Tab-separated table of C-alpha atoms and ligand atoms in Angstrom:
chain	number	residue	atom	x	y	z
A	5	MET	CA	87.907	-142.511	70.074
A	6	GLU	CA	84.760	-144.548	71.018
A	7	LYS	CA	81.220	-142.970	70.730
A	8	LEU	CA	79.929	-140.514	73.589
A	9	ILE	CA	77.382	-141.952	75.869
A	10	ILE	CA	75.223	-139.251	77.177
A	11	THR	CA	73.467	-139.769	80.412
A	12	ALA	CA	70.537	-137.507	81.361
A	13	ALA	CA	69.800	-136.789	85.039
A	14	ILE	CA	66.276	-135.469	84.451
A	15	CYS	CA	64.926	-135.130	88.040
A	16	GLY	CA	67.113	-135.670	90.912
A	17	ALA	CA	66.085	-135.344	94.529
A	18	GLU	CA	66.999	-131.730	95.354
A	19	VAL	CA	65.918	-129.259	92.626
A	20	SER	CA	62.368	-127.934	92.999
A	21	LYS	CA	59.891	-125.858	90.971
A	22	GLU	CA	60.880	-122.897	92.904
A	23	HIS	CA	64.290	-123.402	91.302
A	24	THR	CA	62.961	-124.144	87.832
A	25	LYS	CA	59.404	-124.803	86.663
A	26	ALA	CA	61.016	-127.497	84.192
A	27	ILE	CA	61.880	-129.684	86.888
A	28	PRO	CA	59.565	-132.693	86.479
A	29	TYR	CA	57.466	-134.032	89.369
A	30	THR	CA	54.505	-136.226	88.436
A	31	ILE	CA	54.745	-139.569	86.442
A	32	ASP	CA	53.767	-137.882	83.161
A	33	GLU	CA	56.125	-135.102	83.585
A	34	ILE	CA	59.113	-137.494	84.286
A	35	VAL	CA	58.346	-139.616	81.441
A	36	LYS	CA	57.971	-136.662	78.937
A	37	GLU	CA	61.383	-135.267	80.258
A	38	ALA	CA	62.894	-138.860	79.682
A	39	TYR	CA	61.441	-138.831	76.210
A	40	VAL	CA	62.829	-135.395	75.107
A	41	ALA	CA	66.233	-136.295	76.418
A	42	TYR	CA	66.291	-139.604	74.594
A	43	LYS	CA	65.249	-137.893	71.387
A	44	SER	CA	67.913	-135.301	72.024
A	45	GLY	CA	70.702	-137.979	72.228
A	46	ALA	CA	70.690	-139.360	75.759
A	47	SER	CA	71.069	-143.179	75.755
A	48	ILE	CA	70.964	-143.521	79.549
A	49	ILE	CA	68.307	-141.983	81.835
A	50	HIS	CA	69.587	-141.542	85.270
A	51	LEU	CA	66.389	-141.692	87.243
A	52	HIS	CA	64.829	-140.285	90.655
A	53	VAL	CA	61.276	-140.220	91.161
A	54	ARG	CA	59.026	-137.772	93.037
A	55	GLU	CA	55.606	-137.802	94.411
A	56	ASP	CA	53.098	-135.384	92.850
A	57	ASN	CA	54.027	-132.483	95.313
A	58	GLY	CA	57.715	-132.938	94.407
A	59	LYS	CA	58.743	-134.841	97.490
A	60	PRO	CA	61.470	-137.389	96.665
A	61	THR	CA	60.538	-141.151	96.979
A	62	GLN	CA	62.169	-144.446	96.371
A	63	SER	CA	58.892	-146.227	96.174
A	64	LYS	CA	59.263	-149.329	94.018
A	65	ALA	CA	55.623	-148.868	92.634
A	66	ARG	CA	56.497	-145.318	91.662
A	67	PHE	CA	59.742	-146.291	90.039
A	68	LYS	CA	57.620	-149.200	88.139
A	69	GLU	CA	54.974	-146.699	86.764
A	70	VAL	CA	57.747	-144.333	85.556
A	71	ILE	CA	59.901	-147.135	84.091
A	72	ASP	CA	56.943	-148.503	82.516
A	73	GLY	CA	56.124	-145.236	80.845
A	74	ILE	CA	59.436	-144.595	79.627
A	75	LYS	CA	59.798	-148.041	78.103
A	76	THR	CA	56.635	-147.278	76.218
A	77	GLN	CA	57.892	-144.064	74.646
A	78	CYS	CA	61.607	-145.192	74.131
A	79	PRO	CA	61.888	-149.083	74.677
A	80	ASP	CA	65.892	-149.236	74.053
A	81	VAL	CA	66.860	-146.485	76.450
A	82	ILE	CA	69.043	-147.772	79.300
A	83	ILE	CA	67.357	-146.740	82.575
A	84	GLN	CA	69.595	-146.143	85.487
A	85	PRO	CA	67.659	-145.727	88.847
A	86	SER	CA	69.290	-144.041	91.612
A	87	THR	CA	70.020	-145.940	94.814
A	88	GLY	CA	71.213	-142.875	96.462
A	89	GLY	CA	67.661	-141.343	96.758
A	90	ALA	CA	67.659	-138.150	99.220
A	91	VAL	CA	69.746	-137.547	101.892
A	92	GLY	CA	68.369	-139.101	105.170
A	93	MET	CA	66.664	-142.215	103.550
A	94	SER	CA	67.631	-145.625	104.886
A	95	SER	CA	69.267	-148.404	102.833
A	96	ASP	CA	66.208	-150.307	102.464
A	97	GLU	CA	64.198	-147.485	101.259
A	98	ARG	CA	67.009	-146.478	98.817
A	99	LEU	CA	67.426	-150.079	97.489
A	100	GLN	CA	63.833	-150.440	96.476
A	101	PRO	CA	64.389	-149.862	92.735
A	102	ILE	CA	66.890	-152.847	92.595
A	103	ASP	CA	63.958	-155.195	92.821
A	104	LEU	CA	62.633	-154.033	89.434
A	105	ASN	CA	65.850	-155.657	87.868
A	106	PRO	CA	67.106	-152.462	85.905
A	107	GLU	CA	69.981	-152.846	83.565
A	108	MET	CA	72.025	-150.323	85.654
A	109	ALA	CA	71.690	-148.624	88.916
A	110	THR	CA	73.909	-145.966	90.889
A	111	LEU	CA	76.417	-146.992	93.422
A	112	ASP	CA	77.399	-144.177	95.717
A	113	CYS	CA	80.988	-144.687	96.838
A	114	GLY	CA	81.396	-142.790	100.073
A	115	THR	CA	79.891	-140.319	102.461
A	116	LEU	CA	80.040	-136.564	102.023
A	117	ASN	CA	78.707	-133.457	103.396
A	118	PHE	CA	75.775	-132.304	101.224
A	119	GLY	CA	75.568	-128.720	102.290
A	120	GLY	CA	74.181	-126.972	105.492
A	121	ASP	CA	73.861	-129.722	108.178
A	122	GLU	CA	73.161	-132.448	105.292
A	123	VAL	CA	75.374	-135.601	105.108
A	124	PHE	CA	74.906	-137.999	102.314
A	125	ILE	CA	75.746	-141.398	104.183
A	126	ASN	CA	77.522	-144.278	102.304
A	127	THR	CA	79.551	-146.257	104.683
A	128	GLU	CA	81.838	-149.130	103.502
A	129	ASN	CA	79.406	-151.690	104.623
A	130	MET	CA	76.543	-149.876	103.022
A	131	ILE	CA	78.578	-149.912	99.713
A	132	LYS	CA	79.352	-153.578	100.119
A	133	GLU	CA	75.693	-154.443	100.700
A	134	PHE	CA	74.490	-152.304	97.762
A	135	ALA	CA	77.291	-153.834	95.549
A	136	LYS	CA	76.214	-157.466	96.343
A	137	ARG	CA	72.469	-156.837	95.708
A	138	MET	CA	73.410	-155.355	92.339
A	139	GLN	CA	75.919	-158.251	91.668
A	140	ASP	CA	73.253	-160.906	92.703
A	141	LYS	CA	70.920	-159.502	89.972
A	142	ASP	CA	73.461	-158.706	87.221
A	143	ILE	CA	72.968	-155.019	87.499
A	144	LYS	CA	75.682	-152.883	86.236
A	145	PRO	CA	76.743	-150.300	88.890
A	146	GLU	CA	77.448	-146.672	87.860
A	147	LEU	CA	80.098	-145.859	90.519
A	148	GLU	CA	79.441	-142.286	91.681
A	149	CYS	CA	82.542	-140.722	93.028
A	150	PHE	CA	82.418	-137.285	94.499
A	151	GLU	CA	85.882	-137.049	95.510
A	152	LYS	CA	89.078	-139.172	95.018
A	153	GLY	CA	88.737	-141.063	98.141
A	154	HIS	CA	85.706	-142.675	96.710
A	155	ILE	CA	87.683	-144.201	93.661
A	156	ASP	CA	90.106	-145.453	96.467
A	157	MET	CA	87.178	-147.147	98.124
A	158	VAL	CA	86.098	-148.717	94.647
A	159	LEU	CA	89.551	-150.002	93.918
A	160	ARG	CA	89.781	-151.713	97.342
A	161	LEU	CA	86.312	-153.246	97.078
A	162	TYR	CA	87.191	-154.242	93.467
A	163	LYS	CA	90.224	-155.991	94.705
A	164	LYS	CA	88.393	-157.922	97.298
A	165	GLY	CA	85.687	-159.021	94.848
A	166	PHE	CA	82.860	-156.938	96.257
A	167	ILE	CA	82.482	-155.054	92.959
A	168	LYS	CA	82.906	-156.748	89.560
A	169	GLY	CA	84.326	-155.153	86.514
A	170	PRO	CA	84.272	-153.704	83.970
A	171	LEU	CA	84.365	-150.693	86.151
A	172	HIS	CA	82.200	-147.582	85.020
A	173	PHE	CA	82.751	-144.539	87.031
A	174	SER	CA	80.746	-141.432	87.272
A	175	PHE	CA	82.658	-138.527	88.742
A	176	VAL	CA	80.066	-136.042	90.264
A	177	LEU	CA	82.110	-132.825	90.646
A	178	GLY	CA	81.304	-129.719	92.132
A	179	VAL	CA	78.826	-130.813	95.047
A	180	ASN	CA	78.939	-128.525	97.975
A	181	GLY	CA	80.786	-130.868	100.353
A	182	GLY	CA	82.587	-133.041	97.782
A	183	MET	CA	85.524	-132.111	95.502
A	184	SER	CA	85.350	-129.094	93.307
A	185	GLY	CA	84.712	-128.979	89.672
A	186	GLU	CA	87.808	-127.674	88.047
A	187	LEU	CA	89.719	-128.937	85.294
A	188	ARG	CA	92.611	-130.278	87.653
A	189	ASP	CA	90.064	-132.159	89.531
A	190	PHE	CA	88.606	-133.931	86.651
A	191	LEU	CA	92.276	-134.681	85.421
A	192	TYR	CA	93.143	-136.134	88.897
A	193	MET	CA	89.979	-138.354	88.965
A	194	LYS	CA	90.370	-139.864	85.501
A	195	GLU	CA	94.088	-140.436	85.873
A	196	SER	CA	93.285	-142.365	89.331
A	197	ILE	CA	91.194	-145.053	87.601
A	198	PRO	CA	92.346	-148.206	85.725
A	199	ALA	CA	93.344	-147.816	82.234
A	200	ASP	CA	90.498	-150.230	81.039
A	201	ALA	CA	87.713	-148.602	83.074
A	202	THR	CA	85.209	-146.186	81.423
A	203	TYR	CA	83.989	-142.961	83.072
A	204	SER	CA	81.459	-140.173	82.837
A	205	VAL	CA	81.515	-136.695	84.291
A	206	ALA	CA	78.863	-134.816	85.982
A	207	GLY	CA	79.723	-131.264	86.480
A	208	ILE	CA	77.339	-129.579	89.022
A	209	GLY	CA	75.918	-126.169	88.338
A	210	ARG	CA	78.436	-123.917	86.327
A	211	ASN	CA	80.865	-126.928	86.050
A	212	GLU	CA	78.490	-128.870	83.758
A	213	PHE	CA	79.554	-127.689	80.321
A	214	PRO	CA	83.258	-127.142	80.952
A	215	LEU	CA	83.647	-130.590	82.188
A	216	ALA	CA	81.606	-132.012	79.573
A	217	VAL	CA	83.943	-130.688	76.949
A	218	ALA	CA	87.048	-131.842	79.032
A	219	SER	CA	85.504	-135.386	78.878
A	220	ILE	CA	84.714	-135.370	75.309
A	221	ILE	CA	88.075	-134.398	74.305
A	222	SER	CA	89.500	-137.125	76.749
A	223	GLY	CA	87.397	-139.964	75.631
A	224	GLY	CA	85.205	-140.085	78.582
A	225	HIS	CA	81.503	-139.929	78.585
A	226	VAL	CA	78.950	-137.201	79.769
A	227	ARG	CA	76.124	-136.637	82.252
A	228	VAL	CA	73.877	-133.590	82.145
A	229	GLY	CA	70.565	-132.776	83.326
A	230	LEU	CA	68.411	-130.727	85.593
A	231	GLU	CA	69.383	-132.714	88.428
A	232	ASP	CA	72.899	-131.216	88.228
A	233	ASN	CA	72.435	-127.918	86.540
A	234	ILE	CA	69.455	-125.793	85.651
A	235	TYR	CA	71.158	-123.206	83.328
A	236	ILE	CA	71.613	-123.417	79.614
A	237	GLN	CA	74.009	-120.684	79.856
A	238	LYS	CA	74.798	-118.050	82.531
A	239	GLY	CA	71.762	-116.348	83.894
A	240	GLN	CA	69.351	-118.232	81.253
A	241	LEU	CA	67.279	-121.183	82.656
A	242	ALA	CA	67.095	-124.253	80.390
A	243	GLN	CA	63.742	-125.040	79.045
A	244	SER	CA	63.945	-128.658	79.216
A	245	ASN	CA	66.421	-131.520	79.908
A	246	GLY	CA	66.326	-131.978	76.058
A	247	GLU	CA	67.933	-128.644	75.635
A	248	LEU	CA	70.934	-129.490	77.936
A	249	VAL	CA	71.425	-132.814	76.146
A	250	GLU	CA	71.123	-131.011	72.624
A	251	LYS	CA	74.102	-128.610	73.872
A	252	VAL	CA	76.250	-131.732	74.523
A	253	VAL	CA	75.498	-133.248	71.185
A	254	ARG	CA	76.212	-129.875	69.624
A	255	LEU	CA	79.689	-129.573	71.464
A	256	ALA	CA	80.518	-133.257	70.757
A	257	LYS	CA	79.821	-132.945	66.962
A	258	GLU	CA	82.197	-129.839	66.960
A	259	LEU	CA	84.843	-131.603	68.631
A	260	GLY	CA	84.529	-134.914	66.448
A	261	ARG	CA	82.797	-137.143	68.702
A	262	GLU	CA	79.943	-139.196	67.592
A	263	ILE	CA	76.826	-139.979	69.756
A	264	ALA	CA	76.231	-143.492	70.947
A	265	SER	CA	72.830	-145.204	70.588
A	266	PRO	CA	71.602	-147.038	73.698
A	267	ASP	CA	72.854	-150.372	72.106
A	268	GLU	CA	76.252	-148.845	71.308
A	269	ALA	CA	76.369	-147.642	74.952
A	270	ARG	CA	75.597	-151.184	76.145
A	271	ASN	CA	78.557	-152.455	74.014
A	272	ILE	CA	80.811	-149.773	75.393
A	273	LEU	CA	79.854	-150.522	79.043
A	274	GLY	CA	79.816	-154.362	78.623
A	275	ILE	CA	76.125	-154.735	79.535
A	276	ASN	CA	74.561	-157.786	77.950
B	315	KMH	N1	70.316	-137.045	95.731
B	315	KMH	C1	71.854	-137.312	96.408
B	315	KMH	C2	71.770	-137.361	97.810
B	315	KMH	C3	72.617	-140.828	93.276
B	315	KMH	O1	71.478	-140.710	92.322
B	315	KMH	O2	72.925	-142.035	93.349
B	315	KMH	C4	72.275	-138.591	95.844
B	315	KMH	C5	72.386	-138.775	94.310
B	315	KMH	C6	73.095	-139.941	94.186
B	315	KMH	O3	71.717	-138.144	93.726
B	316	ZN	ZN1	71.048	-139.016	91.254
């Protein structure tokens, strides 16, 4: 089996210091969390940024400061800014980090409810526009699919040339409003993508580690981090993103999967 790519989703847009003190807000806090996740075994940092008071922002200037800081601490890590941002942001707002020419960025592949009255909007035309902006800059999209219909959307747009291969999916399972995160959901998603595509799984909340194990033994890749889950085990908050990454490294070693370095991850994903 190929080596395991671990993505660390260190910050997100929804988790606050009321949920866990470990969630980073400031530039220094985010850079530190990225560094610790990287040292623990993450080769990709899935990146959101915040204002100092915790408010999510897609400000290009803020992303630049954080990315420069991360690159100083861990020059080879792959940085994957979010173009999802937070619910309610406009496309222009969300697309700002693309102008910094990152190696990767997220491409959210469909609309879904996001708890309460929130709706995370990603229409077909938005997906086409985001995909084109990434293609023009040779940015590798991480195809975030929150349910099976999102995979169908990717496959349609791939056929029509709006999305270029090799395809790399991220199954984000267990969001309140998306597909649940049971083993059968993961298996259905992974069996629905082309054989030559790569995939990673991000289990939300209690789904994080069971789905990580399922992906490790299936030849897929794994995303963990405080954006997705704040507990290291039932009832016990994680101290840092590094602690969550370390747990995946331990599980992978027990199950016979080696961990990919950032350059090995580039090779696996077809990033030049
Ligand atoms: N914060 C969510 C609304 C992404 O990073 O592309 C969207 C999200 C997906 O986190
Ligand atoms: Zn995200």
